[in-house]
CSV table of C-alpha atoms in Angstrom, one decimal:
chain,number,residue,atom,x,y,z
W,83,MET,CA,9.5,-56.7,43.9
W,84,GLU,CA,8.9,-59.8,45.9
W,85,ARG,CA,7.4,-57.7,48.7
W,86,PHE,CA,5.0,-56.2,46.2
W,87,LEU,CA,3.9,-59.6,44.9
W,88,VAL,CA,3.3,-60.7,48.5
W,89,PHE,CA,1.1,-57.6,49.1
W,90,VAL,CA,-0.9,-58.2,46.0
W,91,HIS,CA,-1.6,-61.8,46.9
W,92,LEU,CA,-2.6,-60.8,50.4
W,93,SER,CA,-4.9,-58.1,49.0
W,94,LEU,CA,-6.6,-60.6,46.7
W,95,ALA,CA,-7.0,-63.1,49.5
W,96,ILE,CA,-8.7,-60.4,51.6
W,97,ILE,CA,-11.0,-59.3,48.7
W,98,LEU,CA,-11.9,-62.9,47.9
W,99,LEU,CA,-12.6,-63.6,51.6
W,100,GLY,CA,-14.9,-60.7,51.7
W,101,CYS,CA,-16.7,-61.9,48.6
W,102,GLN,CA,-17.1,-65.3,50.1
W,103,GLN,CA,-18.4,-63.8,53.3
W,104,ASN,CA,-21.0,-61.7,51.3
W,105,VAL,CA,-22.1,-64.8,49.5
W,106,ARG,CA,-22.6,-66.6,52.8
W,107,SER,CA,-24.6,-63.7,54.2
W,108,GLN,CA,-26.9,-63.6,51.1
W,109,ALA,CA,-27.3,-67.4,51.3
W,110,GLN,CA,-28.4,-67.1,54.9
W,111,LEU,CA,-30.9,-64.4,54.0
W,112,VAL,CA,-32.7,-66.5,51.3
W,113,SER,CA,-32.6,-69.7,53.3
W,114,PRO,CA,-35.9,-71.6,53.4
W,115,GLU,CA,-38.3,-70.3,56.0
W,116,SER,CA,-40.2,-72.4,58.5
W,117,PRO,CA,-43.8,-73.2,57.5
W,118,ALA,CA,-45.2,-71.0,60.3
W,119,ALA,CA,-43.1,-68.0,59.1
W,120,ALA,CA,-44.2,-68.6,55.5
W,121,ASN,CA,-47.9,-68.7,56.5
W,122,ASP,CA,-47.5,-65.5,58.5
W,123,SER,CA,-45.9,-63.9,55.4
W,124,ILE,CA,-48.8,-65.0,53.2
W,125,THR,CA,-51.4,-63.8,55.7
W,126,LEU,CA,-49.8,-60.4,55.8
W,127,GLY,CA,-49.8,-60.3,52.0
W,128,ARG,CA,-53.6,-61.0,51.9
W,129,GLN,CA,-54.3,-57.9,54.0
W,130,THR,CA,-55.2,-54.9,52.0
W,131,ALA,CA,-56.7,-51.4,52.7
W,132,ILE,CA,-60.1,-53.0,52.1
W,133,THR,CA,-59.7,-55.8,54.6
W,134,ARG,CA,-58.4,-53.4,57.2
W,135,ALA,CA,-61.4,-51.0,56.6
W,136,VAL,CA,-63.8,-53.9,56.9
W,137,GLU,CA,-62.2,-55.1,60.1
W,138,THR,CA,-62.5,-51.6,61.5
W,139,ALA,CA,-66.1,-51.1,60.5
W,140,THR,CA,-67.7,-54.5,61.1
W,141,PRO,CA,-68.3,-54.2,64.9
W,142,ALA,CA,-70.3,-50.9,64.3
W,143,ILE,CA,-72.8,-52.5,61.8
W,144,VAL,CA,-76.2,-53.5,63.0
W,145,SER,CA,-79.4,-55.2,61.7
W,146,VAL,CA,-82.6,-53.2,62.2
W,147,ASN,CA,-85.8,-55.2,62.8
W,148,VAL,CA,-89.0,-53.1,62.6
W,149,ILE,CA,-92.7,-53.7,63.3
W,150,GLU,CA,-94.9,-51.2,61.7
W,151,LEU,CA,-98.7,-50.7,62.0
W,152,GLN,CA,-100.2,-49.9,58.7
W,153,GLN,CA,-103.8,-48.8,58.0
W,154,ILE,CA,-105.2,-50.0,54.7
W,155,ARG,CA,-108.6,-49.6,53.1
W,156,TYR,CA,-110.3,-53.0,52.7
W,157,ARG,CA,-113.1,-53.7,50.2
W,158,ASP,CA,-115.3,-56.7,50.9
W,159,PRO,CA,-115.2,-58.8,47.7
W,160,ILE,CA,-118.8,-60.0,48.5
W,161,ALA,CA,-120.0,-56.5,47.8
W,162,ASP,CA,-118.9,-56.7,44.2
W,163,PHE,CA,-121.4,-59.4,43.6
W,164,PHE,CA,-124.3,-57.1,44.5
W,165,GLN,CA,-124.3,-54.2,42.1
W,166,ASP,CA,-128.0,-53.6,42.3
W,167,PRO,CA,-128.9,-50.5,44.4
W,168,PHE,CA,-131.4,-52.6,46.4
W,169,PHE,CA,-128.8,-54.9,47.7
W,170,ARG,CA,-126.2,-52.1,48.3
W,171,GLN,CA,-128.3,-50.6,51.0
W,172,PHE,CA,-127.9,-53.7,53.1
W,173,LEU,CA,-124.1,-54.1,52.4
W,174,SER,CA,-123.0,-50.5,52.7
W,175,GLU,CA,-121.1,-51.1,55.9
W,176,ARG,CA,-119.2,-54.1,54.3
W,177,GLN,CA,-118.2,-52.4,51.1
W,178,SER,CA,-115.2,-50.6,52.4
W,179,ARG,CA,-113.5,-50.2,55.7
W,180,ILE,CA,-110.1,-49.3,57.3
W,181,ILE,CA,-108.2,-52.2,58.8
W,182,GLU,CA,-104.9,-52.2,60.7
W,183,ARG,CA,-102.2,-54.7,60.0
W,184,ARG,CA,-98.7,-55.4,61.5
W,185,VAL,CA,-95.9,-55.4,59.0
W,186,GLN,CA,-92.4,-56.5,59.7
W,187,ASN,CA,-89.5,-54.7,58.0
W,188,LEU,CA,-85.8,-55.3,58.0
W,189,GLY,CA,-82.8,-53.1,57.2
W,190,SER,CA,-79.3,-52.2,58.3
W,191,GLY,CA,-77.7,-49.4,60.2
W,192,PHE,CA,-74.5,-48.3,61.8
W,193,VAL,CA,-73.4,-46.9,65.2
W,194,ILE,CA,-72.1,-43.3,65.2
W,195,SER,CA,-71.4,-42.9,68.9
W,196,PRO,CA,-70.2,-45.1,71.8
W,197,ASP,CA,-73.4,-44.4,73.7
W,198,GLY,CA,-75.6,-46.0,71.0
W,199,TYR,CA,-76.9,-43.6,68.4
W,200,ILE,CA,-77.6,-45.4,65.2
W,201,VAL,CA,-78.2,-44.2,61.6
W,202,THR,CA,-80.6,-45.9,59.2
W,203,ASN,CA,-83.1,-45.1,56.5
W,204,GLN,CA,-86.4,-43.4,57.1
W,205,HIS,CA,-88.1,-46.0,54.8
W,206,VAL,CA,-86.7,-48.7,57.2
W,207,ALA,CA,-87.7,-47.3,60.6
W,208,GLY,CA,-89.5,-44.0,60.1
W,209,ASN,CA,-93.0,-45.3,60.7
W,210,ALA,CA,-92.1,-48.0,63.3
W,211,SER,CA,-94.2,-48.9,66.3
W,212,LYS,CA,-91.4,-51.1,67.6
W,213,VAL,CA,-87.7,-51.3,66.7
W,214,THR,CA,-85.1,-53.8,67.8
W,215,VAL,CA,-81.4,-53.7,66.8
W,216,SER,CA,-79.1,-56.7,66.6
W,217,LEU,CA,-75.4,-56.2,67.1
W,218,THR,CA,-72.6,-58.3,65.6
W,219,ASP,CA,-71.9,-59.9,69.0
W,220,GLY,CA,-75.3,-61.5,69.1
W,221,GLN,CA,-77.1,-59.0,71.4
W,222,THR,CA,-80.5,-57.7,70.4
W,223,LEU,CA,-81.7,-54.5,72.1
W,224,ASP,CA,-84.8,-52.4,71.9
W,225,ALA,CA,-84.3,-49.1,70.1
W,226,GLU,CA,-86.0,-45.7,70.4
W,227,LEU,CA,-86.8,-43.7,67.2
W,228,ILE,CA,-85.2,-40.3,67.9
W,229,GLY,CA,-86.4,-38.8,64.6
W,230,ALA,CA,-86.8,-39.3,60.9
W,231,ASP,CA,-86.6,-37.2,57.8
W,232,LYS,CA,-88.6,-38.5,54.9
W,233,ALA,CA,-87.2,-36.0,52.3
W,234,THR,CA,-83.6,-37.3,52.7
W,235,ASP,CA,-84.7,-40.8,53.7
W,236,LEU,CA,-82.7,-40.8,57.0
W,237,ALA,CA,-83.6,-41.8,60.5
W,238,LEU,CA,-81.8,-41.8,63.9
W,239,LEU,CA,-82.2,-44.5,66.5
W,240,LYS,CA,-80.9,-44.8,70.1
W,241,ILE,CA,-80.1,-48.0,72.1
W,242,SER,CA,-78.8,-48.2,75.7
W,243,PRO,CA,-75.8,-50.6,75.6
W,244,ASP,CA,-74.1,-51.9,78.7
W,245,ARG,CA,-70.7,-50.9,77.4
W,246,PRO,CA,-69.3,-48.3,75.0
W,247,LEU,CA,-69.8,-49.4,71.4
W,248,ASP,CA,-67.4,-49.3,68.4
W,249,TYR,CA,-68.6,-46.6,66.0
W,250,LEU,CA,-68.0,-45.2,62.6
W,251,ARG,CA,-67.0,-41.7,61.7
W,252,PHE,CA,-68.2,-39.7,58.7
W,253,SER,CA,-65.6,-38.7,56.1
W,254,GLU,CA,-64.7,-35.0,56.3
W,255,SER,CA,-63.9,-34.8,52.5
W,256,PRO,CA,-66.4,-32.6,50.6
W,257,GLU,CA,-67.2,-35.6,48.4
W,258,PRO,CA,-65.7,-38.9,47.5
W,259,ILE,CA,-63.4,-39.4,44.5
W,260,VAL,CA,-64.9,-41.0,41.5
W,261,GLY,CA,-63.2,-44.3,41.0
W,262,GLU,CA,-62.0,-44.9,44.5
W,263,TRP,CA,-62.9,-48.0,46.5
W,264,ALA,CA,-66.5,-48.1,47.9
W,265,ILE,CA,-67.4,-50.8,50.4
W,266,ALA,CA,-71.0,-51.5,51.3
W,267,LEU,CA,-71.8,-53.3,54.6
W,268,GLY,CA,-75.2,-54.5,55.8
W,269,ASN,CA,-77.7,-57.4,56.2
W,270,PRO,CA,-79.1,-58.2,52.7
W,271,PHE,CA,-82.6,-59.7,52.8
W,272,GLY,CA,-82.3,-60.0,56.6
W,273,LEU,CA,-80.5,-63.3,56.2
W,274,PHE,CA,-77.8,-62.8,58.8
W,275,GLU,CA,-79.3,-61.0,61.8
W,276,ALA,CA,-77.1,-60.7,64.9
W,277,ALA,CA,-74.0,-61.7,62.9
W,278,ALA,CA,-71.2,-60.1,61.1
W,279,PRO,CA,-72.4,-58.0,58.1
W,280,SER,CA,-72.1,-59.0,54.5
W,281,VAL,CA,-69.5,-57.0,52.6
W,282,THR,CA,-69.6,-56.0,48.9
W,283,VAL,CA,-66.9,-54.0,47.1
W,284,GLY,CA,-66.9,-51.7,44.1
W,285,VAL,CA,-66.0,-48.2,43.3
W,286,VAL,CA,-67.6,-44.8,43.5
W,287,SER,CA,-69.2,-44.8,40.0
W,288,ALA,CA,-70.4,-41.2,40.1
W,289,THR,CA,-71.4,-38.3,42.3
W,290,GLU,CA,-74.2,-35.8,42.2
W,291,ARG,CA,-76.7,-38.2,40.7
W,292,ASP,CA,-80.3,-37.0,40.7
W,293,LEU,CA,-83.0,-39.7,40.8
W,294,GLY,CA,-86.0,-37.4,41.3
W,295,SER,CA,-88.5,-37.9,44.1
W,296,LYS,CA,-90.4,-41.0,45.1
W,297,ASP,CA,-93.1,-41.2,47.8
W,298,GLY,CA,-92.0,-37.9,49.2
W,299,ARG,CA,-88.4,-38.8,49.3
W,300,ILE,CA,-86.0,-36.6,47.3
W,301,TYR,CA,-83.0,-38.5,46.0
W,302,HIS,CA,-80.7,-35.8,44.6
W,303,ASP,CA,-76.9,-35.3,44.6
W,304,MET,CA,-76.5,-39.0,45.4
W,305,ILE,CA,-73.4,-41.1,45.3
W,306,GLN,CA,-73.6,-43.9,42.7
W,307,THR,CA,-71.7,-47.2,43.3
W,308,ASP,CA,-71.4,-50.6,41.7
W,309,ALA,CA,-70.9,-52.3,45.0
W,310,ALA,CA,-73.8,-54.7,45.3
W,311,ILE,CA,-76.6,-53.3,47.4
W,312,ASN,CA,-79.7,-55.4,47.9
W,313,ARG,CA,-82.9,-55.2,49.9
W,314,GLY,CA,-81.9,-55.2,53.6
W,315,ASN,CA,-78.7,-53.3,52.9
W,316,SER,CA,-80.8,-50.1,53.2
W,317,GLY,CA,-79.5,-47.9,56.0
W,318,GLY,CA,-76.0,-49.5,56.0
W,319,PRO,CA,-72.9,-47.5,55.4
W,320,LEU,CA,-70.9,-47.0,52.3
W,321,ILE,CA,-67.3,-46.6,53.4
W,322,ASN,CA,-64.0,-45.8,51.7
W,323,ALA,CA,-60.7,-47.6,52.1
W,324,LEU,CA,-59.9,-45.6,55.2
W,325,GLY,CA,-63.0,-47.0,57.0
W,326,GLU,CA,-64.8,-43.6,56.9
W,327,VAL,CA,-68.5,-43.3,56.0
W,328,ILE,CA,-68.9,-41.6,52.6
W,329,GLY,CA,-72.6,-42.3,52.3
W,330,VAL,CA,-75.8,-44.0,53.7
W,331,ASN,CA,-77.1,-46.7,51.3
W,332,ALA,CA,-80.6,-45.8,50.4
W,333,ALA,CA,-81.7,-47.0,46.9
W,334,ILE,CA,-81.0,-49.2,44.0
W,335,TYR,CA,-82.1,-49.2,40.4
W,336,SER,CA,-83.2,-52.6,39.3
W,337,GLU,CA,-85.9,-54.2,37.1
W,338,SER,CA,-85.6,-57.5,38.9
W,339,GLY,CA,-85.4,-56.3,42.5
W,340,GLY,CA,-81.8,-57.5,42.9
W,341,SER,CA,-78.5,-55.6,42.5
W,342,VAL,CA,-77.5,-54.8,38.9
W,343,GLY,CA,-74.6,-52.5,39.9
W,344,LEU,CA,-76.6,-49.3,40.3
W,345,GLY,CA,-76.7,-48.5,44.0
W,346,PHE,CA,-77.2,-45.0,45.5
W,347,ALA,CA,-76.2,-43.5,48.8
W,348,VAL,CA,-77.0,-40.3,50.6
W,349,PRO,CA,-73.7,-38.3,50.8
W,350,ALA,CA,-71.9,-38.0,54.1
W,351,ALA,CA,-72.1,-34.2,54.3
W,352,ARG,CA,-75.9,-34.1,53.9
W,353,ALA,CA,-76.4,-37.1,56.3
W,354,GLN,CA,-74.3,-35.4,59.0
W,355,ARG,CA,-76.4,-32.3,58.9
W,356,ILE,CA,-79.7,-34.1,59.0
W,357,ILE,CA,-78.6,-36.5,61.7
W,358,SER,CA,-77.3,-33.6,63.9
W,359,GLU,CA,-80.7,-31.9,63.6
W,360,LEU,CA,-82.6,-35.1,64.5
W,361,ARG,CA,-80.3,-35.6,67.4
W,362,GLU,CA,-80.8,-32.1,68.7
W,363,THR,CA,-84.6,-31.6,68.1
W,364,GLY,CA,-86.0,-34.9,66.8
W,365,ARG,CA,-87.0,-33.3,63.5
W,366,VAL,CA,-85.7,-31.2,60.6
W,367,ASP,CA,-87.0,-27.6,60.4
W,368,ARG,CA,-88.5,-27.2,57.0
W,369,PHE,CA,-91.1,-24.7,57.8
W,370,TYR,CA,-89.5,-22.3,55.4
W,371,TYR,CA,-91.4,-19.4,53.7
W,372,THR,CA,-90.4,-17.5,50.5
W,373,GLY,CA,-93.7,-16.1,49.3
W,374,ILE,CA,-93.3,-17.4,45.8
W,375,SER,CA,-96.0,-19.1,43.7
W,376,PHE,CA,-94.8,-21.1,40.7
W,377,VAL,CA,-96.1,-22.5,37.4
W,378,ALA,CA,-94.4,-25.0,35.2
W,379,VAL,CA,-92.9,-23.7,31.9
W,380,THR,CA,-94.9,-25.3,29.1
W,381,ALA,CA,-94.1,-25.0,25.4
W,382,GLN,CA,-96.9,-22.5,25.1
W,383,ILE,CA,-95.6,-20.3,27.9
W,384,ALA,CA,-92.0,-20.5,26.5
W,385,GLU,CA,-93.2,-19.4,23.2
W,386,ALA,CA,-95.3,-16.5,24.6
W,387,LEU,CA,-92.4,-15.2,26.7
W,388,ASP,CA,-89.9,-15.8,23.9
W,389,LEU,CA,-87.9,-18.3,26.0
W,390,GLU,CA,-85.4,-20.6,24.3
W,391,ASP,CA,-86.8,-23.8,26.0
W,392,THR,CA,-88.9,-25.0,28.9
W,393,ARG,CA,-86.2,-25.3,31.5
W,394,GLY,CA,-86.7,-23.4,34.7
W,395,ILE,CA,-89.7,-22.4,36.8
W,396,LEU,CA,-91.8,-19.3,36.3
W,397,ILE,CA,-92.8,-17.1,39.2
W,398,ALA,CA,-96.6,-16.6,39.0
W,399,ASP,CA,-97.0,-14.4,42.0
W,400,VAL,CA,-95.1,-12.9,44.9
W,401,ASP,CA,-96.7,-12.3,48.3
W,402,SER,CA,-96.7,-8.7,49.6
W,403,GLY,CA,-94.1,-8.2,52.3
W,404,SER,CA,-92.6,-11.7,51.8
W,405,PRO,CA,-88.9,-12.6,51.6
W,406,ALA,CA,-89.2,-12.9,47.8
W,407,GLU,CA,-90.5,-9.3,47.5
W,408,GLU,CA,-87.8,-8.0,49.7
W,409,ALA,CA,-85.2,-9.9,47.5
W,410,GLY,CA,-86.6,-8.1,44.4
W,411,LEU,CA,-88.2,-11.1,42.8
W,412,LEU,CA,-91.1,-10.3,40.5
W,413,PRO,CA,-93.9,-12.2,38.7
W,414,TYR,CA,-92.8,-13.6,35.3
W,415,ASP,CA,-89.2,-14.0,36.5
W,416,LEU,CA,-87.8,-17.3,35.3
W,417,ILE,CA,-85.8,-19.1,38.0
W,418,VAL,CA,-83.0,-21.0,36.3
W,419,GLY,CA,-80.6,-21.6,39.2
W,420,LEU,CA,-80.3,-21.8,43.0
W,421,GLN,CA,-76.9,-21.4,44.6
W,422,ASP,CA,-75.1,-22.0,41.3
W,423,GLU,CA,-77.0,-25.2,40.8
W,424,PRO,CA,-79.2,-25.3,37.6
W,425,ILE,CA,-83.0,-25.5,38.1
W,426,SER,CA,-84.9,-27.3,35.3
W,427,ASN,CA,-88.2,-27.9,36.9
W,428,HIS,CA,-90.2,-27.8,40.1
W,429,ASP,CA,-88.7,-31.0,41.4
W,430,ASP,CA,-85.2,-29.6,41.0
W,431,TYR,CA,-86.2,-26.5,42.9
W,432,VAL,CA,-87.7,-28.5,45.8
W,433,ALA,CA,-84.7,-30.7,46.0
W,434,ARG,CA,-82.3,-27.8,46.2
W,435,ILE,CA,-84.2,-25.6,48.7
W,436,PHE,CA,-84.7,-28.6,51.0
W,437,ASP,CA,-81.0,-28.3,51.8
W,438,PHE,CA,-81.5,-25.0,53.4
W,439,ARG,CA,-83.3,-23.8,56.6
W,440,PRO,CA,-85.2,-20.7,57.7
W,441,GLY,CA,-82.7,-17.9,58.1
W,442,ASP,CA,-80.3,-19.1,55.4
W,443,VAL,CA,-79.5,-16.6,52.6
W,444,ILE,CA,-79.6,-18.2,49.2
W,445,THR,CA,-78.9,-16.8,45.7
W,446,TYR,CA,-81.5,-17.0,43.0
W,447,HIS,CA,-80.4,-17.0,39.4
W,448,VAL,CA,-83.3,-15.5,37.3
W,449,LEU,CA,-84.0,-14.5,33.8
W,450,ARG,CA,-85.9,-11.3,33.4
W,451,ASP,CA,-86.6,-9.7,30.0
W,452,SER,CA,-83.8,-11.8,28.6
W,453,ARG,CA,-81.4,-10.4,31.2
W,454,ARG,CA,-79.7,-12.7,33.7
W,455,MET,CA,-79.8,-11.5,37.3
W,456,GLN,CA,-78.7,-12.8,40.8
W,457,LEU,CA,-80.8,-11.9,43.8
W,458,SER,CA,-80.2,-12.8,47.4
W,459,LEU,CA,-83.2,-14.1,49.5
W,460,GLN,CA,-83.3,-14.8,53.2
W,461,ILE,CA,-85.6,-17.7,53.8
W,462,GLY,CA,-88.4,-16.9,56.3
W,463,ARG,CA,-90.4,-19.2,58.6
W,464,ARG,CA,-93.9,-20.5,58.2
W,465,GLU,CA,-95.2,-21.5,61.6
W,466,GLY,CA,-97.1,-24.8,61.7
C-alpha cells in the first residue's frame, strides 16, 4: 500500500511538472514583442490582395501626352456686321475659312510587352501628330502610333526603351465576376505625369452594358464599375485582385464631368483581339460585305406586317449573288438576333457585326411570316 501511495505521488508530481512546463511555454509564446517585430506584423497585416495587385501593376502604367492637329472652320465675326449683298462681295474671302490648330490631349495607357507596346484609347491618341509617353520612373519617350480602331476606341503605341519593361497581362477569364474587386489605374486630369499612377478601387458593377454609339465609337458589352474614373484615366487598365487586366477604361457617365461611380471599360477579350490585329497589320479589317439593305421598323411597318412591336431590323433588299442571298435571307425578313444576341435596332446590328471579320460564319435569327428561322451567313469582303 505504501508503494502504491508513493507511485501516485510521483505520478502527480510528474503531471504537475508537465503542466507547469506547458504554462511556461505558453507564457513564452505570448511574451511582449519588440517594437520592430510589432511594426513588421502590422505592416504585413495591412497588405491585401488589392495592395499586392497595385504593387505589381504600377510599373506598367504610363501617361500619354498627345499633340493633335485639328482643322476647324472659322467664320470671321466682322462678316456678320455686313449682311447687305453689296458688302458681302468684298468680304466673301473673310466669311469662312479653314484654320489649323494644335491641341494637346492627355490620357493613360499600360505596357503589354517588355519591348514597349502600349495600349490606350483611340480618342486619346488615334489622331495624334506627336505622342510622348511618360513612365513611372520619370522617363519620357517618343511613341509611334501603330494603329487605332475608332469603333472600339482602342489604340496601340510603341516606344523603344533601353531595358525590358514591366508589363501587364490580360485576364484569360471569359468575363469578370460581378461584385469582384475592380482597380482603376491612371493619370486623372494629367496631374501626375511621369509619376506613380493614381489608384481607385470599386467592384465590377455589371457586365454587357450597351451605351450605344458616340462619334463613330460603339460602346457595347462594356464592363461597368464604380471605381472612380475621371478624365485622364482614359486608356488606363481596369485590373482584378490578381493584377490581371479585365478591361480598358474608356468612358464615364456624368452630368458634371467628374466621376459619379459610373465608369465603363472595354472588356479584355475584345481588347486582346483588336490589339492583336493592330499589332499585326496596323488596322482592323472591317471591309465586310453581306449584301443586305435595311430599313428601321416603324410603328406603321409593324402594323402593316402584323408584327408585335418595332424591335428588330427589316431587310429591304438582298443583292444578287451576295452572301445574304446564298444564306437564304429574303426581303421582308425581320432580323431579331445575331449569334444568339438580340437585335432591337440598327445600332444593335452594327455593334454586333463589328465583332466579326470577313470569312467569319455567323447565325442570323430571323422572323419570316411569323416563323422563326436560323440562317448561317459567311461574311464576304468589300474591297476599298
